PDB file of C-alpha atoms in Angstrom:
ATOM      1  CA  UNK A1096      20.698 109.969 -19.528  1.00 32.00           C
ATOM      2  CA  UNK A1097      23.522 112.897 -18.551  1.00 35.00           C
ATOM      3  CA  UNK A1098      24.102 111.805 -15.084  1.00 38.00           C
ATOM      4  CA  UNK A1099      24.615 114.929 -12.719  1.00 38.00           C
ATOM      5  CA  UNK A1100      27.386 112.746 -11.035  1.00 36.00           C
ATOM      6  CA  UNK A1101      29.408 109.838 -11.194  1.00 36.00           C
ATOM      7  CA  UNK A1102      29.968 108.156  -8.299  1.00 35.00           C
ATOM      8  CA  UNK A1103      33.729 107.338  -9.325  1.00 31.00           C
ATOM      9  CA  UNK A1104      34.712 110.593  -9.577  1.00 37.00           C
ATOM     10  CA  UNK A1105      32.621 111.452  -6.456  1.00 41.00           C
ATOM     11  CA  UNK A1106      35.221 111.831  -3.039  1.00 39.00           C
ATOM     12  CA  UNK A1107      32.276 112.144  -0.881  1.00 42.00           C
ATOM     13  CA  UNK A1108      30.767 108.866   0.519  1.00 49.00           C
ATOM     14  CA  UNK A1109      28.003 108.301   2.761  1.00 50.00           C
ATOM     15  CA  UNK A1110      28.724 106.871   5.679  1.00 51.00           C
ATOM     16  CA  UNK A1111      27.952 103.064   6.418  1.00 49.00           C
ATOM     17  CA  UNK A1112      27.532 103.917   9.965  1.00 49.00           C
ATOM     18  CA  UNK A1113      27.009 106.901  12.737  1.00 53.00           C
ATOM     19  CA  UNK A1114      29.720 107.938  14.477  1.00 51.00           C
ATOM     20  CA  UNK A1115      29.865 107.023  18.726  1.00 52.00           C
ATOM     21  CA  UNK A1116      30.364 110.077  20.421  1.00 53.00           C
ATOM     22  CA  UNK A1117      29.680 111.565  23.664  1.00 58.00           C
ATOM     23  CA  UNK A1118      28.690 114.926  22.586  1.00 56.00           C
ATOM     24  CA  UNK A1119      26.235 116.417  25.327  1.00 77.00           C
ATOM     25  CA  UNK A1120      24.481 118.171  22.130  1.00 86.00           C
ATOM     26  CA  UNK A1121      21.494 114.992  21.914  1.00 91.00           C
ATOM     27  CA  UNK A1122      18.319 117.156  20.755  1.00 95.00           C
ATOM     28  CA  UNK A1123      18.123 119.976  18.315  1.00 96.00           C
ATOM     29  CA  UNK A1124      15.695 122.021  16.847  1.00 97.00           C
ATOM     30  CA  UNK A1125      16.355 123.929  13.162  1.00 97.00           C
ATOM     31  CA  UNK A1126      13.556 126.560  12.393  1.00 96.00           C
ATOM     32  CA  UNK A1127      13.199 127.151   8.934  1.00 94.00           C
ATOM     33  CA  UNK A1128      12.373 124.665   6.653  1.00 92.00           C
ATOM     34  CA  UNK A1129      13.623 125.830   3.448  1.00 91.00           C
ATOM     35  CA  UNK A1130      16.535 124.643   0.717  1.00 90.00           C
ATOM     36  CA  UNK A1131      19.112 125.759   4.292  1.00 92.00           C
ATOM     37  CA  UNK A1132      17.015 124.169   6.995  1.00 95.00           C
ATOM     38  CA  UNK A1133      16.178 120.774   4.854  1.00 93.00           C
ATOM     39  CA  UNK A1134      19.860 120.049   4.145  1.00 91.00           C
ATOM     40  CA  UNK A1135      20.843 120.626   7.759  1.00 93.00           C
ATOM     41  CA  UNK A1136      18.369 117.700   8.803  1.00 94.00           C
ATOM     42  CA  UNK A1137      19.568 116.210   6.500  1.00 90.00           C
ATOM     43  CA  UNK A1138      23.212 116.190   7.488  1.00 89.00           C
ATOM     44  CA  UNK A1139      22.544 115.665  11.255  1.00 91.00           C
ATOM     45  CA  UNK A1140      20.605 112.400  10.349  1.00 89.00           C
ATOM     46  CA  UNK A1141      23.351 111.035   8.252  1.00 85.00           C
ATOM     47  CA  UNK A1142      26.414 111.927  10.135  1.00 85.00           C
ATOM     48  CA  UNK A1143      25.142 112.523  13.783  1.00 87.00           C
ATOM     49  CA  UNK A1144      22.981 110.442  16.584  1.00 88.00           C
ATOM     50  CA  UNK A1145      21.402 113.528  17.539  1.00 91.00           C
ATOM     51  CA  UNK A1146      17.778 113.921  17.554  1.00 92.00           C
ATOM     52  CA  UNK A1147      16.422 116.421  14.907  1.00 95.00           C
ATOM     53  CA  UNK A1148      12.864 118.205  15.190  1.00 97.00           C
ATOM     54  CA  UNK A1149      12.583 120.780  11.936  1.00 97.00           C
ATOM     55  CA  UNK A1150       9.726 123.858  12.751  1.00 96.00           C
ATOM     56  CA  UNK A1151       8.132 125.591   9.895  1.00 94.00           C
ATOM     57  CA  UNK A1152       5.686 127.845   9.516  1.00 90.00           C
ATOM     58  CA  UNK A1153       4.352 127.585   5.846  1.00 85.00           C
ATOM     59  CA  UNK A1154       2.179 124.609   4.762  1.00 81.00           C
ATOM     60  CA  UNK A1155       4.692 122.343   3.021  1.00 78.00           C
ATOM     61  CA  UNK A1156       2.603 120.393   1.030  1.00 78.00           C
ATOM     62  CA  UNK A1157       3.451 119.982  -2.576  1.00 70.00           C
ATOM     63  CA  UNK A1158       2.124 122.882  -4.956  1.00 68.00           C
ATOM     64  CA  UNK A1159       2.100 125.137  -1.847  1.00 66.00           C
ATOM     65  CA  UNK A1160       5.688 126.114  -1.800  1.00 71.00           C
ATOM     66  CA  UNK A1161       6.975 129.321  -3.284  1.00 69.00           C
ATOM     67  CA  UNK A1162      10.400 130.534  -5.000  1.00 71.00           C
ATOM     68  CA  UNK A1163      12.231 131.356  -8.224  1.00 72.00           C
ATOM     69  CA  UNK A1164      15.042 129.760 -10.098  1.00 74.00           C
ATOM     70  CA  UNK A1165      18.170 128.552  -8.292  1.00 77.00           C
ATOM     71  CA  UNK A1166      21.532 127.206  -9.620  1.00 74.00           C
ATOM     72  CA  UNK A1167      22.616 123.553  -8.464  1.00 74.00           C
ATOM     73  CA  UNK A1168      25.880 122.491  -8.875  1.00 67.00           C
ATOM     74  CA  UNK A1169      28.788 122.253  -5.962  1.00 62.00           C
ATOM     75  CA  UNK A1170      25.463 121.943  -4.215  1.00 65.00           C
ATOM     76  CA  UNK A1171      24.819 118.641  -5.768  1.00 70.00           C
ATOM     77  CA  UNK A1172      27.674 116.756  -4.720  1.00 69.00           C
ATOM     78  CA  UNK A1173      26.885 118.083  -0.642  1.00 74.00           C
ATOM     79  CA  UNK A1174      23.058 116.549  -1.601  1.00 77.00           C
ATOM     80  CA  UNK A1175      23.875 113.288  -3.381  1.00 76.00           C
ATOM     81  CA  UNK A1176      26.230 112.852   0.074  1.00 76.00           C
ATOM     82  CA  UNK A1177      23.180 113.280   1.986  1.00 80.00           C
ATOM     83  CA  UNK A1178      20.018 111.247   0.245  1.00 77.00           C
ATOM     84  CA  UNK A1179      19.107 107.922  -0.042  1.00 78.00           C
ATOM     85  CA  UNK A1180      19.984 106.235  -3.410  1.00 81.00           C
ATOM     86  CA  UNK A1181      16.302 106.340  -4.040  1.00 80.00           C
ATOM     87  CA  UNK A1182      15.757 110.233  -3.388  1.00 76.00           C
ATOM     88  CA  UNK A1183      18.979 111.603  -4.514  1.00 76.00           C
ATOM     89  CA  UNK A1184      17.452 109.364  -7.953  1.00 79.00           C
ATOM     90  CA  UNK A1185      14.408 111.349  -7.559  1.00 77.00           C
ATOM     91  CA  UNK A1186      15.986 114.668  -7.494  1.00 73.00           C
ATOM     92  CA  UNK A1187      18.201 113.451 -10.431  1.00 74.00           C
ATOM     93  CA  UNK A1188      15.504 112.867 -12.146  1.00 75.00           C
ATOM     94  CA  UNK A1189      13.403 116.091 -11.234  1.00 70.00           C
ATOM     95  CA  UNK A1190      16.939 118.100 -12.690  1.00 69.00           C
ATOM     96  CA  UNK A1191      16.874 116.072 -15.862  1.00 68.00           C
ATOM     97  CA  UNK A1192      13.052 116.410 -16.382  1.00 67.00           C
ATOM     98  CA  UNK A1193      12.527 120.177 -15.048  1.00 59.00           C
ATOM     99  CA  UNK A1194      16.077 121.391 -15.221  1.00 61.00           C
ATOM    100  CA  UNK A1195      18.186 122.746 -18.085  1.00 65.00           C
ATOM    101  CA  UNK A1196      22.324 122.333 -18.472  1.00 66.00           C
ATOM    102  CA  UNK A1197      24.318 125.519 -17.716  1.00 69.00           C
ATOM    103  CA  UNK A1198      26.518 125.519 -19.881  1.00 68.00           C
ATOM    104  CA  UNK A1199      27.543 128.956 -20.644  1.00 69.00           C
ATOM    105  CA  UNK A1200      27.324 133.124 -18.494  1.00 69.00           C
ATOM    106  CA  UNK A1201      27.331 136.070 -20.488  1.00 65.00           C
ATOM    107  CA  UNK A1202      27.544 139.678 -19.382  1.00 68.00           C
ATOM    108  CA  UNK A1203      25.804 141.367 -22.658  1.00 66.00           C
ATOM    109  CA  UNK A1204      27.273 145.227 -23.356  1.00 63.00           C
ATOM    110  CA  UNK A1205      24.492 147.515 -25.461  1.00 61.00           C
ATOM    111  CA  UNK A1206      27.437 147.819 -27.827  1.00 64.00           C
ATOM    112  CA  UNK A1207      27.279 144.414 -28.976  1.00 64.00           C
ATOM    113  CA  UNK A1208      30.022 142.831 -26.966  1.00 67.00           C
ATOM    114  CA  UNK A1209      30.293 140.743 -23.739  1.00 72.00           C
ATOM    115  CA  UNK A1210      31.617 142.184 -20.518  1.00 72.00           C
ATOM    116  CA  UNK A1211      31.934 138.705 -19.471  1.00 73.00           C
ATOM    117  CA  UNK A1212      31.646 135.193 -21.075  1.00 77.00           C
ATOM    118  CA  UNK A1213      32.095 131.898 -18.392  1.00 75.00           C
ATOM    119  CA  UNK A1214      32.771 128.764 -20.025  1.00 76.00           C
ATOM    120  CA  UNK A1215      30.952 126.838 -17.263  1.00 71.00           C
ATOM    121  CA  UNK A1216      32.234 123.398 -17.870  1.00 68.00           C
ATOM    122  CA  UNK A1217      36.002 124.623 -18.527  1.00 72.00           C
ATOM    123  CA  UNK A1218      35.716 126.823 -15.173  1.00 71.00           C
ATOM    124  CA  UNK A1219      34.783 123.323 -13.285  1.00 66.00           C
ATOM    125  CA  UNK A1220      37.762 121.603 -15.331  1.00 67.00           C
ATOM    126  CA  UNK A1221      40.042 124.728 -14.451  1.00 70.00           C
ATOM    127  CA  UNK A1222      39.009 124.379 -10.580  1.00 64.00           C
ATOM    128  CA  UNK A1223      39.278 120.941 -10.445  1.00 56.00           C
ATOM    129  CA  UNK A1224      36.103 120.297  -9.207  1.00 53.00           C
ATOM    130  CA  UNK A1225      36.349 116.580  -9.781  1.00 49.00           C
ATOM    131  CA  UNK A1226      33.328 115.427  -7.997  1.00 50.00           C
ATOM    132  CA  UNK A1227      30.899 117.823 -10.218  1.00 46.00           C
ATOM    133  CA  UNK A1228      32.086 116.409 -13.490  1.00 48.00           C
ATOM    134  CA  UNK A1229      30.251 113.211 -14.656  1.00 49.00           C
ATOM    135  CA  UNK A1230      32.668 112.688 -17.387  1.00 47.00           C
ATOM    136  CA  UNK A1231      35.737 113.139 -19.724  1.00 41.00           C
ATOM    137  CA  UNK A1232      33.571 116.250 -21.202  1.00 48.00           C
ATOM    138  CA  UNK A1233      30.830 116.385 -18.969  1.00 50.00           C
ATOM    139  CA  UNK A1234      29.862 118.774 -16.182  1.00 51.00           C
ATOM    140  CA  UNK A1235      27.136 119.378 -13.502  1.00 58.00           C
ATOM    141  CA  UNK A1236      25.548 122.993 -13.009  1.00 68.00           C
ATOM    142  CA  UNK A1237      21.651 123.074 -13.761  1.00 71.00           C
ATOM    143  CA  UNK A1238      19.126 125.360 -13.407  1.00 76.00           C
ATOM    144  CA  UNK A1239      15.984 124.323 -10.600  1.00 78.00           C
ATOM    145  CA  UNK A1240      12.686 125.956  -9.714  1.00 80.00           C
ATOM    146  CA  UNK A1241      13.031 126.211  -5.804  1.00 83.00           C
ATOM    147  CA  UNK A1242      10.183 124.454  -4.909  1.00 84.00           C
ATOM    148  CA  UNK A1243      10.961 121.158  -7.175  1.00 83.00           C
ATOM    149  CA  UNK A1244      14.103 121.055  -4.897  1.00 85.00           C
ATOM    150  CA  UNK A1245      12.481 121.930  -1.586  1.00 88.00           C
ATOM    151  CA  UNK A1246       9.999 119.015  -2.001  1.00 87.00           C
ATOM    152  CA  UNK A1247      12.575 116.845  -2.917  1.00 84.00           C
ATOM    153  CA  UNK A1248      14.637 117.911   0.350  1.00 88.00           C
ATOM    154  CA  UNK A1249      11.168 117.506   2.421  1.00 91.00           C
ATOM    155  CA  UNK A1250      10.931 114.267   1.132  1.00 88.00           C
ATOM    156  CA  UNK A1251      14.437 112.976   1.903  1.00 87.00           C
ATOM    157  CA  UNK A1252      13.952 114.052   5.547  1.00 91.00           C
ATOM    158  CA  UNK A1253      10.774 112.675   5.970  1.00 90.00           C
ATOM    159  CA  UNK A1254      12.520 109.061   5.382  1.00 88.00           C
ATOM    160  CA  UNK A1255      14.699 109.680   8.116  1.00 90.00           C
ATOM    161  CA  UNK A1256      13.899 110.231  12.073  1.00 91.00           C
ATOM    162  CA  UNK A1257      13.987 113.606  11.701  1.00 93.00           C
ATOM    163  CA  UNK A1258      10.273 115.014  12.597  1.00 94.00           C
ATOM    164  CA  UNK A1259       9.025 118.197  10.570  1.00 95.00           C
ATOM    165  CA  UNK A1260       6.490 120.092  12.412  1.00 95.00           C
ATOM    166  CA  UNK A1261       4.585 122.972  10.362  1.00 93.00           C
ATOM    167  CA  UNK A1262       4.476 125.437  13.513  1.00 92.00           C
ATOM    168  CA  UNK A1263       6.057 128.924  13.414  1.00 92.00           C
ATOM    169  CA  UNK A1264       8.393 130.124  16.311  1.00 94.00           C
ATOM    170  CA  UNK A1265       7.656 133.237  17.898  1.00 92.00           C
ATOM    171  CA  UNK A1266      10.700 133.365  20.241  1.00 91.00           C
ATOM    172  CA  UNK A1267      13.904 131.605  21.791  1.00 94.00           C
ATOM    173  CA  UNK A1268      13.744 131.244  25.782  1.00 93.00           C
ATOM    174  CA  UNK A1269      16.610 129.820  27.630  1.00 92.00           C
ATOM    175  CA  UNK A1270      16.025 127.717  30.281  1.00 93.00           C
ATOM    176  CA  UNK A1271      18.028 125.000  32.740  1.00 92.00           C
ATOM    177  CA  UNK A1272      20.062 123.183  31.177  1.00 90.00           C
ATOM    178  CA  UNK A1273      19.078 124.068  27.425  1.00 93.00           C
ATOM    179  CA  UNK A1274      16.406 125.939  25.536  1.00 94.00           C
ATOM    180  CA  UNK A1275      12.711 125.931  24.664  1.00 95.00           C
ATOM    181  CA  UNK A1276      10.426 127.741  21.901  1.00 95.00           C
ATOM    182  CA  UNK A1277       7.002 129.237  21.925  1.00 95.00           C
ATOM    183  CA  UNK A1278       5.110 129.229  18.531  1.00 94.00           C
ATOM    184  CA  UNK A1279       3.255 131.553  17.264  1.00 91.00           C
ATOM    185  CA  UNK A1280      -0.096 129.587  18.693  1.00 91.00           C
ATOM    186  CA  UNK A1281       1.435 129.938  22.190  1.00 91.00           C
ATOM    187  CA  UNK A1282       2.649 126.387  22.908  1.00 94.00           C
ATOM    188  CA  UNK A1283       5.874 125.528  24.452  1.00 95.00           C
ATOM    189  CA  UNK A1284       8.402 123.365  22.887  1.00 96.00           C
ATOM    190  CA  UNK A1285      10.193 120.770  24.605  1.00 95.00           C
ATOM    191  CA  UNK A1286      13.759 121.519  25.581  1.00 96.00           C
ATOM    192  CA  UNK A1287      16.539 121.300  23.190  1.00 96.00           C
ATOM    193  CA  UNK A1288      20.601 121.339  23.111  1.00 95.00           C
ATOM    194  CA  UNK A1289      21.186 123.450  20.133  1.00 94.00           C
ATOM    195  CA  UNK A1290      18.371 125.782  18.173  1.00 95.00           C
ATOM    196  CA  UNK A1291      19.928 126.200  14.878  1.00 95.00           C
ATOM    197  CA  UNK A1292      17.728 129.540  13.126  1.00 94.00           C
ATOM    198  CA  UNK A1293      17.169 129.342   9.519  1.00 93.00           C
ATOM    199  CA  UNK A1294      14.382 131.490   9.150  1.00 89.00           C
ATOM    200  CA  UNK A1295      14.771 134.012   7.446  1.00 84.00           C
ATOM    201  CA  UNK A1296      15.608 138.078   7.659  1.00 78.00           C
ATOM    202  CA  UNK A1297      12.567 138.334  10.529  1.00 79.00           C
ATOM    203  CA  UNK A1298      14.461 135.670  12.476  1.00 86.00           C
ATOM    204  CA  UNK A1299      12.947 134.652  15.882  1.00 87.00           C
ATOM    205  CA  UNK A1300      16.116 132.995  16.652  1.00 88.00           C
ATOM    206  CA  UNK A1301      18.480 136.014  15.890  1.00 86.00           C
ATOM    207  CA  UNK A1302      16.080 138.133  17.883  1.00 85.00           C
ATOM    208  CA  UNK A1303      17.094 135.833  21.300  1.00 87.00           C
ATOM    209  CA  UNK A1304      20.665 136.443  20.175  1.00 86.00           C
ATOM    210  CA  UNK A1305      20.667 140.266  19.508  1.00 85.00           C
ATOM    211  CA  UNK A1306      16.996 141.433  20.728  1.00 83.00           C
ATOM    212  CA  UNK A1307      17.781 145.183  20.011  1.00 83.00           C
ATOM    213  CA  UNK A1308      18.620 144.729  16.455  1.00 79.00           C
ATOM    214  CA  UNK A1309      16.078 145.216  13.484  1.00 76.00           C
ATOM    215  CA  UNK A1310      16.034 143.833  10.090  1.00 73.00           C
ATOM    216  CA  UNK A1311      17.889 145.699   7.709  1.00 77.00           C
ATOM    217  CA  UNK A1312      16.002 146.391   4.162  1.00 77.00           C
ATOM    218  CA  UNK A1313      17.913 147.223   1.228  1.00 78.00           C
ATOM    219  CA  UNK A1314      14.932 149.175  -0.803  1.00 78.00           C
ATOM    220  CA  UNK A1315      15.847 146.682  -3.341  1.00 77.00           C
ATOM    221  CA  UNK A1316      13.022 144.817  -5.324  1.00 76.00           C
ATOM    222  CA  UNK A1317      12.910 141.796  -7.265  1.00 75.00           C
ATOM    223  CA  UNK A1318      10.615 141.174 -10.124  1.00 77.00           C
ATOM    224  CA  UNK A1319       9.972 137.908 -11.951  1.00 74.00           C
ATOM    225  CA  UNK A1320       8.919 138.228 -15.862  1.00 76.00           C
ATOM    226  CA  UNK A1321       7.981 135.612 -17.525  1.00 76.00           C
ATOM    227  CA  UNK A1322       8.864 135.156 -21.196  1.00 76.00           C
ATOM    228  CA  UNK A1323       7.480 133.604 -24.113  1.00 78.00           C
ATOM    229  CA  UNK A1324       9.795 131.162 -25.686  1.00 72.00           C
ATOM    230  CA  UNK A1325      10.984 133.663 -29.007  1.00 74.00           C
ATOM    231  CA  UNK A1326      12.237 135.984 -26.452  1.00 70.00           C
ATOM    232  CA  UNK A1327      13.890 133.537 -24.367  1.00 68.00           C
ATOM    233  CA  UNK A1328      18.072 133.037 -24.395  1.00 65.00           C
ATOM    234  CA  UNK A1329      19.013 129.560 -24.884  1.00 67.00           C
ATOM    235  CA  UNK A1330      17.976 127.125 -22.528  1.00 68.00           C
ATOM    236  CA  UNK A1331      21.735 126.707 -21.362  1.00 71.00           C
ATOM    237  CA  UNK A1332      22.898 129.943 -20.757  1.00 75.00           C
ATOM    238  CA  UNK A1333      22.413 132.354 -18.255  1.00 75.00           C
ATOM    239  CA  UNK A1334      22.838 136.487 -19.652  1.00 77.00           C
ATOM    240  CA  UNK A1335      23.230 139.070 -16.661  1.00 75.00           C
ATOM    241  CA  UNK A1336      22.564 142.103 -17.239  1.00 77.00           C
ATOM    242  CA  UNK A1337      23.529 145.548 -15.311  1.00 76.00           C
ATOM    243  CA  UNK A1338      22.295 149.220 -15.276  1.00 75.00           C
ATOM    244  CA  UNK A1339      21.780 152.216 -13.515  1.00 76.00           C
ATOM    245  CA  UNK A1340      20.122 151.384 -10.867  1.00 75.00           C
ATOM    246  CA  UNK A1341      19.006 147.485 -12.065  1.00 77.00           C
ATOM    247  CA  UNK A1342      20.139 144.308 -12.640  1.00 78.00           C
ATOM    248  CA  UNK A1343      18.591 141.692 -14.490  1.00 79.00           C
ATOM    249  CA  UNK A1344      19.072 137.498 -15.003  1.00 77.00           C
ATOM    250  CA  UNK A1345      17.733 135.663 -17.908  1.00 76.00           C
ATOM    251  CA  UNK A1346      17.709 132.057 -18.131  1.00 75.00           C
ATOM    252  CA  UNK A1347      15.524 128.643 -18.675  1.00 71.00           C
ATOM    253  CA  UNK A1348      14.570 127.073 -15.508  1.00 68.00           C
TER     254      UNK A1348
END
């Protein structure tokens, strides 16, 4: 097995126990539960005493969660900080199974030659980034489907007191002392310390904090092809390519 990190090499440690603090921030809400919202939880259950309520509006049942192919790897030492031993195992596992190695970028030219070539396991070396290196040659960047990730990160929270509650949030309403929600079926949420908003362009929680603004839509759209195998670049390496007017990412996830 190609570890995606050694723990020797690995500065970050997870803590043995919470830290005491007076902090007046006790309760706080994130809304959003995707890869951002997840690994917030996650952090204020390992390294805070406050109490963590996650709102999201999608179902997040396994198979029901949506998303292309992401790139994990200073991200991985940040998670393996943050799981159990048994889920950041799980994840490992999900990265070995469903993931591929990065190992090298390309920029392809139409004239044959490469506008850019990233050695991705000498660029770690060349940063130092001792903690994503699992060995004398080894390195850690892979290649994910979101959702294998997200139900990883849903699953991790789920074993701590952090409570996940599938509602959307319609708006942000200050009150004494705090803040309170209203979902989108017209309930009120109990009052919180912080509201943390990691939902998205059409957030409900950047509408409290600038209610005349409006999203902002580049024009730009995304399409996902799928490829059969023959036309497919190796499984480790990622090609970019740019154009009038396009861009384009090919890769194995």
């Amino acid at each position: 097995m190609n570890p995606i990190m050694n723990p020797r090499t690995n500065p970050r440690t997870k803590p043995s126990t919470k830290p005491s603090t007076n902090n007046p921030i006790n309760k706080v809400a994130i809304v959003g539960g995707g890869v951002t919202g997840l690994t917030l939880a996650l952090s204020l259950s390992t390294y805070t005493n406050a109490t963590c309520v996650l709102y999201e509006r999608r179902n997040l049942s396994p198979g029901r969660i949506a998303g292309g192919g992401i790139q994990v790897n200073g991200g991985a030492a940040v998670l393996n900080s943050l799981m159990s031993d048994k889920r950041w195992k799980a994840l490992e596992g999900r990265m070995e199974s469903m993931g591929r190695i990065v190992s090298d970028t390309y920029v392809p030219h139409e004239g044959g030659r490469n506008l850019l070539e990233i050695d991705v396991g000498e660029a770690f070396r060349l940063f130092k980034a001792s903690d994503l290196i699992a060995g004398q040659d080894d390195y850690s960047s892979y290649t994910i489907m979101r959702a294998a990730l997200v139900e990883e990160l849903i699953e991790s929270v789920r074993e701590t007191e952090c409570e996940i509650i599938e509602r959307g949030i319609e708006r942000v309403e200050e009150v004494e002392g705090g803040y309170r929600m209203r979902t989108d079926d017209g309930e009120v949420t109990e009052k919180y310390d912080l509201i943390v908003g990691c939902d998205g362009v059409n957030s409900a929680c950047k509408s409290y904090i600038s209610p005349s603004s409006t999203p902002i839509y580049s024009g730009i759209r995304i399409s996902w092809v799928v490829s059969p195998p023959s036309l497919s670049p190796p499984s480790s390496t990622l090609s970019q390519y740019f154009g009038d007017g396009g861009y384009g990412l090919t890769g194995s996830y």
